[in-house]
mmCIF file of C-alpha atoms in Angstrom:
data_model
loop_
_atom_site.group_PDB
_atom_site.id
_atom_site.type_symbol
_atom_site.label_atom_id
_atom_site.label_comp_id
_atom_site.label_asym_id
_atom_site.label_seq_id
_atom_site.Cartn_x
_atom_site.Cartn_y
_atom_site.Cartn_z
ATOM 1 C CA MET T 44 -135.502 -152.942 118.854
ATOM 2 C CA ARG T 45 -137.872 -154.837 120.680
ATOM 3 C CA ILE T 46 -138.773 -153.192 124.464
ATOM 4 C CA GLN T 47 -139.637 -155.550 127.091
ATOM 5 C CA ARG T 48 -141.204 -154.468 130.634
ATOM 6 C CA ALA T 49 -138.751 -156.764 132.706
ATOM 7 C CA ILE T 50 -137.936 -157.855 136.346
ATOM 8 C CA GLY T 51 -134.088 -156.951 137.130
ATOM 9 C CA GLU T 52 -132.371 -157.948 139.964
ATOM 10 C CA ARG T 53 -133.592 -154.527 141.049
ATOM 11 C CA GLY T 54 -136.997 -156.414 141.825
ATOM 12 C CA PHE T 55 -139.041 -152.985 139.713
ATOM 13 C CA ARG T 56 -141.705 -153.669 137.371
ATOM 14 C CA GLY T 57 -141.816 -150.775 134.675
ATOM 15 C CA ARG T 58 -141.865 -148.298 137.617
ATOM 16 C CA ILE T 59 -138.629 -145.619 138.656
ATOM 17 C CA ALA T 60 -135.696 -146.787 140.181
ATOM 18 C CA CYS T 61 -135.460 -144.471 143.039
ATOM 19 C CA ARG T 62 -131.636 -144.274 144.271
ATOM 20 C CA PRO T 63 -130.307 -142.139 147.273
ATOM 21 C CA ALA T 64 -128.428 -139.139 145.139
ATOM 22 C CA ARG T 65 -124.939 -140.169 144.590
ATOM 23 C CA ARG T 66 -122.139 -139.871 142.261
ATOM 24 C CA VAL T 67 -122.005 -143.454 140.053
ATOM 25 C CA ALA T 68 -118.842 -145.047 140.129
ATOM 26 C CA LEU T 69 -118.708 -147.113 136.787
ATOM 27 C CA PRO T 70 -116.450 -150.164 136.472
ATOM 28 C CA THR T 71 -119.200 -151.405 133.788
ATOM 29 C CA MET T 72 -120.938 -150.783 130.875
ATOM 30 C CA ARG T 73 -124.706 -150.149 131.916
ATOM 31 C CA LEU T 74 -127.467 -150.537 129.779
ATOM 32 C CA VAL T 75 -130.987 -148.544 130.599
ATOM 33 C CA ILE T 76 -134.344 -148.642 128.496
ATOM 34 C CA ALA T 77 -136.619 -146.781 129.897
ATOM 35 C CA ARG T 78 -139.250 -144.190 129.071
ATOM 36 C CA CYS T 79 -137.511 -140.531 129.067
ATOM 37 C CA SER T 80 -137.679 -136.878 127.989
ATOM 38 C CA VAL T 81 -134.156 -135.613 127.862
ATOM 39 C CA ASP T 82 -132.562 -131.834 127.774
ATOM 40 C CA TYR T 83 -129.143 -129.928 127.292
ATOM 41 C CA ALA T 84 -127.909 -127.231 128.386
ATOM 42 C CA GLY T 85 -125.122 -125.909 127.135
ATOM 43 C CA ARG T 86 -123.319 -123.583 124.338
ATOM 44 C CA LEU T 87 -126.686 -124.999 122.726
ATOM 45 C CA THR T 88 -130.117 -126.047 124.497
ATOM 46 C CA ALA T 89 -131.600 -128.839 123.038
ATOM 47 C CA HIS T 90 -135.159 -131.016 124.055
ATOM 48 C CA LEU T 91 -135.691 -134.528 123.358
ATOM 49 C CA PRO T 92 -139.664 -135.266 123.959
ATOM 50 C CA SER T 93 -141.245 -138.356 126.142
ATOM 51 C CA ALA T 94 -139.796 -141.941 124.147
ATOM 52 C CA PRO T 95 -138.953 -145.156 124.446
ATOM 53 C CA ARG T 96 -134.949 -144.761 124.479
ATOM 54 C CA LEU T 97 -131.706 -146.522 125.256
ATOM 55 C CA ILE T 98 -129.656 -145.315 127.785
ATOM 56 C CA LEU T 99 -125.647 -146.177 127.413
ATOM 57 C CA VAL T 100 -123.997 -145.877 130.209
ATOM 58 C CA LYS T 101 -119.766 -147.005 129.396
ATOM 59 C CA ALA T 102 -117.098 -147.652 131.819
ATOM 60 C CA ASP T 103 -115.672 -144.564 130.866
ATOM 61 C CA GLY T 104 -117.780 -142.053 132.194
ATOM 62 C CA SER T 105 -119.716 -141.689 128.409
ATOM 63 C CA VAL T 106 -123.306 -141.514 128.301
ATOM 64 C CA SER T 107 -125.505 -141.324 125.043
ATOM 65 C CA ILE T 108 -128.995 -141.675 124.241
ATOM 66 C CA HIS T 109 -130.215 -143.854 121.034
ATOM 67 C CA ALA T 110 -133.418 -144.346 119.753
ATOM 68 C CA ASP T 111 -134.823 -147.170 117.391
ATOM 69 C CA ASP T 112 -134.576 -145.452 114.296
ATOM 70 C CA ARG T 113 -130.719 -144.227 114.004
ATOM 71 C CA ALA T 114 -128.426 -146.711 113.562
ATOM 72 C CA TYR T 115 -125.718 -146.038 115.624
ATOM 73 C CA LYS T 116 -125.757 -142.240 116.303
ATOM 74 C CA PRO T 117 -126.737 -141.207 119.297
ATOM 75 C CA LEU T 118 -129.546 -138.708 119.653
ATOM 76 C CA ASN T 119 -127.845 -136.586 122.464
ATOM 77 C CA TRP T 120 -124.659 -137.735 124.180
ATOM 78 C CA MET T 121 -121.823 -136.573 126.693
ATOM 79 C CA SER T 122 -118.358 -137.457 126.330
ATOM 80 C CA PRO T 123 -116.118 -138.234 129.099
ATOM 81 C CA PRO T 124 -114.897 -136.796 131.745
ATOM 82 C CA CYS T 125 -117.996 -136.119 133.249
ATOM 83 C CA THR T 126 -120.220 -137.240 135.843
ATOM 84 C CA LEU T 127 -123.440 -138.765 136.615
ATOM 85 C CA LYS T 128 -125.810 -138.169 139.393
ATOM 86 C CA GLU T 129 -129.091 -140.036 140.237
ATOM 87 C CA GLY T 130 -131.682 -137.784 142.090
ATOM 88 C CA SER T 131 -133.447 -139.239 144.887
ATOM 89 C CA GLY T 132 -136.865 -137.480 146.741
ATOM 90 C CA ASP T 133 -138.624 -135.180 144.412
ATOM 91 C CA GLU T 134 -135.820 -135.433 142.244
ATOM 92 C CA ALA T 135 -136.166 -139.344 142.117
ATOM 93 C CA GLY T 136 -135.411 -140.320 138.286
ATOM 94 C CA VAL T 137 -133.624 -137.341 136.978
ATOM 95 C CA TRP T 138 -130.222 -137.864 135.932
ATOM 96 C CA THR T 139 -127.837 -135.132 135.659
ATOM 97 C CA VAL T 140 -124.648 -135.808 133.344
ATOM 98 C CA VAL T 141 -122.334 -132.605 133.531
ATOM 99 C CA ASN T 142 -118.954 -132.421 131.806
ATOM 100 C CA LYS T 143 -115.487 -130.826 132.244
ATOM 101 C CA ALA T 144 -117.372 -127.481 130.547
ATOM 102 C CA GLY T 145 -120.200 -127.451 132.933
ATOM 103 C CA GLU T 146 -122.451 -128.356 130.752
ATOM 104 C CA LYS T 147 -125.506 -130.963 131.650
ATOM 105 C CA LEU T 148 -127.437 -133.787 130.259
ATOM 106 C CA ILE T 149 -130.085 -133.956 131.928
ATOM 107 C CA ILE T 150 -132.468 -137.305 131.875
ATOM 108 C CA THR T 151 -136.085 -137.512 133.018
ATOM 109 C CA MET T 152 -137.174 -140.681 133.701
ATOM 110 C CA GLU T 153 -141.071 -141.621 133.114
ATOM 111 C CA GLU T 154 -140.672 -145.949 133.655
ATOM 112 C CA VAL T 155 -137.789 -147.930 133.689
ATOM 113 C CA LEU T 156 -138.249 -151.123 131.733
ATOM 114 C CA HIS T 157 -134.963 -152.921 132.114
ATOM 115 C CA ASP T 158 -131.319 -151.455 133.949
ATOM 116 C CA SER T 159 -128.170 -154.041 133.390
ATOM 117 C CA SER T 160 -124.751 -153.717 133.805
ATOM 118 C CA HIS T 161 -122.081 -155.776 131.797
ATOM 119 C CA GLU T 162 -118.221 -156.215 132.676
ATOM 120 C CA LEU T 163 -116.580 -156.371 129.197
ATOM 121 C CA GLY T 164 -113.130 -156.411 129.903
ATOM 122 C CA ILE T 165 -110.018 -154.476 127.688
ATOM 123 C CA ASP T 166 -110.941 -154.413 124.032
ATOM 124 C CA PRO T 167 -108.335 -156.050 122.128
ATOM 125 C CA GLY T 168 -109.334 -152.914 120.008
ATOM 126 C CA LEU T 169 -109.646 -153.186 115.866
ATOM 127 C CA ILE T 170 -107.822 -155.160 113.995
ATOM 128 C CA LYS T 171 -107.522 -152.947 110.528
ATOM 129 C CA ASP T 172 -106.923 -154.303 106.913
ATOM 130 C CA GLY T 173 -103.627 -154.862 106.256
ATOM 131 C CA VAL T 174 -103.293 -152.156 103.204
ATOM 132 C CA GLU T 175 -105.213 -150.371 105.120
ATOM 133 C CA ALA T 176 -103.098 -149.967 107.766
ATOM 134 C CA HIS T 177 -100.109 -149.969 105.885
ATOM 135 C CA LEU T 178 -101.541 -146.981 104.148
ATOM 136 C CA GLN T 179 -101.800 -145.496 107.480
ATOM 137 C CA GLU T 180 -98.061 -145.910 107.922
ATOM 138 C CA LEU T 181 -96.863 -144.368 104.665
ATOM 139 C CA LEU T 182 -99.150 -141.798 104.371
ATOM 140 C CA ALA T 183 -97.977 -140.413 107.936
ATOM 141 C CA ASP T 184 -94.172 -141.079 107.001
ATOM 142 C CA ARG T 185 -94.986 -138.955 103.619
ATOM 143 C CA ILE T 186 -97.731 -136.399 105.165
ATOM 144 C CA GLU T 187 -96.757 -133.542 102.931
ATOM 145 C CA THR T 188 -98.262 -135.696 100.386
ATOM 146 C CA LEU T 189 -101.684 -133.975 101.515
ATOM 147 C CA GLY T 190 -99.738 -130.852 100.581
ATOM 148 C CA ASP T 191 -96.652 -128.121 101.104
ATOM 149 C CA GLY T 192 -96.230 -127.644 104.903
ATOM 150 C CA TYR T 193 -97.762 -130.373 106.727
ATOM 151 C CA THR T 194 -96.661 -131.907 109.746
ATOM 152 C CA LEU T 195 -97.582 -135.009 111.347
ATOM 153 C CA ILE T 196 -99.632 -134.397 114.823
ATOM 154 C CA ARG T 197 -99.627 -138.239 115.259
ATOM 155 C CA ARG T 198 -100.904 -141.495 114.192
ATOM 156 C CA GLU T 199 -104.279 -143.235 116.006
ATOM 157 C CA TYR T 200 -104.848 -140.186 117.807
ATOM 158 C CA MET T 201 -107.414 -141.373 120.649
ATOM 159 C CA THR T 202 -110.760 -140.096 120.881
ATOM 160 C CA ALA T 203 -113.575 -141.109 123.430
ATOM 161 C CA ILE T 204 -115.365 -142.888 120.631
ATOM 162 C CA GLY T 205 -111.750 -144.633 118.939
ATOM 163 C CA PRO T 206 -108.620 -143.512 117.147
ATOM 164 C CA VAL T 207 -108.395 -141.029 114.394
ATOM 165 C CA ASP T 208 -105.891 -142.479 111.648
ATOM 166 C CA ILE T 209 -104.012 -139.247 111.425
ATOM 167 C CA LEU T 210 -103.803 -136.141 113.213
ATOM 168 C CA CYS T 211 -102.148 -133.245 111.387
ATOM 169 C CA ARG T 212 -102.003 -129.759 111.078
ATOM 170 C CA ASP T 213 -101.856 -127.667 107.728
ATOM 171 C CA ALA T 214 -99.566 -125.048 106.619
ATOM 172 C CA SER T 215 -101.380 -122.654 108.426
ATOM 173 C CA GLY T 216 -101.348 -124.293 111.403
ATOM 174 C CA ALA T 217 -105.172 -126.092 111.507
ATOM 175 C CA THR T 218 -105.716 -129.036 112.914
ATOM 176 C CA VAL T 219 -106.426 -132.007 110.245
ATOM 177 C CA ALA T 220 -107.988 -135.291 111.003
ATOM 178 C CA VAL T 221 -107.577 -137.951 108.307
ATOM 179 C CA GLU T 222 -109.991 -140.990 108.236
ATOM 180 C CA ILE T 223 -107.854 -143.643 105.936
ATOM 181 C CA LYS T 224 -110.212 -146.926 103.599
ATOM 182 C CA ARG T 225 -108.940 -149.041 101.523
ATOM 183 C CA ARG T 226 -112.025 -148.549 99.811
ATOM 184 C CA GLY T 227 -113.888 -145.165 100.751
ATOM 185 C CA GLU T 228 -117.558 -145.797 101.508
ATOM 186 C CA ILE T 229 -120.456 -143.686 103.218
ATOM 187 C CA ASP T 230 -119.957 -145.794 106.449
ATOM 188 C CA GLY T 231 -116.037 -144.148 106.503
ATOM 189 C CA VAL T 232 -117.472 -140.415 105.932
ATOM 190 C CA GLU T 233 -120.068 -140.921 108.733
ATOM 191 C CA GLN T 234 -117.402 -142.123 111.119
ATOM 192 C CA LEU T 235 -114.902 -139.164 109.916
ATOM 193 C CA THR T 236 -118.196 -136.687 110.970
ATOM 194 C CA ARG T 237 -118.164 -138.422 114.315
ATOM 195 C CA TYR T 238 -114.798 -137.696 114.789
ATOM 196 C CA LEU T 239 -114.832 -134.287 114.082
ATOM 197 C CA GLU T 240 -118.106 -133.221 115.549
ATOM 198 C CA LEU T 241 -115.931 -134.805 118.596
ATOM 199 C CA LEU T 242 -112.600 -133.570 117.969
ATOM 200 C CA ASN T 243 -114.192 -129.660 117.934
ATOM 201 C CA ARG T 244 -115.136 -129.541 120.835
ATOM 202 C CA ASP T 245 -112.231 -129.314 122.115
ATOM 203 C CA PRO T 246 -110.420 -125.685 122.299
ATOM 204 C CA HIS T 247 -106.983 -126.803 121.967
ATOM 205 C CA LEU T 248 -107.267 -128.214 118.516
ATOM 206 C CA ALA T 249 -110.698 -126.442 116.916
ATOM 207 C CA PRO T 250 -111.315 -125.523 114.039
ATOM 208 C CA VAL T 251 -110.511 -129.158 112.621
ATOM 209 C CA ARG T 252 -111.602 -130.094 109.060
ATOM 210 C CA GLY T 253 -111.563 -133.680 107.818
ATOM 211 C CA VAL T 254 -110.263 -135.610 104.824
ATOM 212 C CA PHE T 255 -111.280 -138.252 103.658
ATOM 213 C CA ALA T 256 -108.379 -140.799 101.777
ATOM 214 C CA ALA T 257 -109.214 -143.976 100.147
ATOM 215 C CA GLN T 258 -107.403 -145.856 97.273
ATOM 216 C CA GLU T 259 -111.113 -145.855 95.639
ATOM 217 C CA ILE T 260 -114.078 -143.558 97.189
ATOM 218 C CA LYS T 261 -117.836 -144.344 95.878
ATOM 219 C CA PRO T 262 -119.103 -141.377 94.246
ATOM 220 C CA GLN T 263 -121.864 -141.150 96.693
ATOM 221 C CA ALA T 264 -119.483 -141.151 99.372
ATOM 222 C CA ARG T 265 -117.696 -138.305 97.485
ATOM 223 C CA VAL T 266 -120.841 -136.600 97.697
ATOM 224 C CA LEU T 267 -121.503 -136.568 101.382
ATOM 225 C CA ALA T 268 -117.538 -135.465 102.133
ATOM 226 C CA THR T 269 -118.188 -132.897 99.918
ATOM 227 C CA ASP T 270 -120.855 -131.688 101.787
ATOM 228 C CA ARG T 271 -119.890 -132.056 104.939
ATOM 229 C CA GLY T 272 -116.920 -129.962 103.880
ATOM 230 C CA MET T 273 -114.267 -132.507 103.803
ATOM 231 C CA ASP T 274 -111.652 -132.795 101.272
ATOM 232 C CA CYS T 275 -111.130 -136.183 99.435
ATOM 233 C CA VAL T 276 -107.964 -138.096 98.097
ATOM 234 C CA VAL T 277 -107.313 -140.991 96.260
ATOM 235 C CA LEU T 278 -103.859 -142.903 97.416
ATOM 236 C CA ASP T 279 -101.846 -144.712 95.660
ATOM 237 C CA TYR T 280 -100.592 -147.205 97.257
ATOM 238 C CA ASN T 281 -97.591 -147.627 95.011
ATOM 239 C CA ALA T 282 -96.485 -144.182 95.248
ATOM 240 C CA LEU T 283 -96.795 -143.804 98.647
ATOM 241 C CA ARG T 284 -94.476 -146.404 98.729
ATOM 242 C CA GLY T 285 -92.225 -144.608 96.101
ATOM 243 C CA ILE T 286 -92.741 -146.752 93.503
ATOM 244 C CA GLU T 287 -94.704 -143.863 91.736
ATOM 245 C CA ASP T 288 -95.059 -140.251 92.841
ATOM 246 C CA ASP T 289 -97.895 -138.873 91.096
ATOM 247 C CA LYS T 290 -100.392 -140.399 91.937
ATOM 248 C CA LEU T 291 -102.435 -139.084 95.014
ATOM 249 C CA ARG T 292 -104.752 -136.178 93.703
ATOM 250 C CA LEU T 293 -106.830 -134.204 95.797
ATOM 251 C CA PHE T 294 -110.308 -133.199 95.203
#
C-alpha cells in the first residue's frame, strides 16, 4: 500500500482532523489512512505501536485496522453492533469504539494522511459456483452424513463478515460451522478460521468448532485445518445425490 499525504475535502494536510465529540452515524464506508497507535481493552489487552495503517469503518458499524503485510486479515477489529466516538479538545484525534459487551478499541491518531467516505450501495452478495451451491444444499438436506445426531440450524448463517455455509449441532449439542468448497485450499481454511473467531465471541453459540468440506482437499489445506482443530470432510457429489451412499469420508 502506497501512503500519500493528501488534502481532502475537509482541508487538512497531514494533521489530525479535529471534530466535536459525537457518536458517528455511518451511512457510508469510511477509509482513513493515518499514523496511529491502537489499544484494545476487553477480555484481553493488546497494543499496536505507532505506525501508518488503514482504518476501515463500514456502514454496518464495524471497525477494522489493517497493515500492508497481512493481506485481507486485520490487525485488530470490532464487530457490530458498536459505537464510534471521536474525541475533541484534549482528546482530539482519539477514537473510542465500544461494543455491546463493553470492550473498547482506542485508536490514537498522530497524523491523518487520507480520510474519505464512499457510498457502496446494496451488495448483490457472493454468487457461488453451481456445484458448490448444490453441495451446500445437498449436505444441509442430509446433515446426518456428518455424523449421527447432527441437526441443521440453518444454511447461509449470516455474520458480520459474510455467511457461514452451514451452521449445525452435533450429537452432543455443540455448535459446528461448515465451510463448503468444490476444491479445498488454504484460503478456504483461512475463511473458516475468520468465521470461527467471530462465532466464538457469541456466548449463545460458543464453543463453535469447524468442519472444512470439499470434493477435493489439498494436502497443505488439510494440514492447516487439522492444526487449527478443524475436521476435514471429503464430499462425494454423487453420494449426496443418492447415487452412492458410502463416499463421504471424515478425517
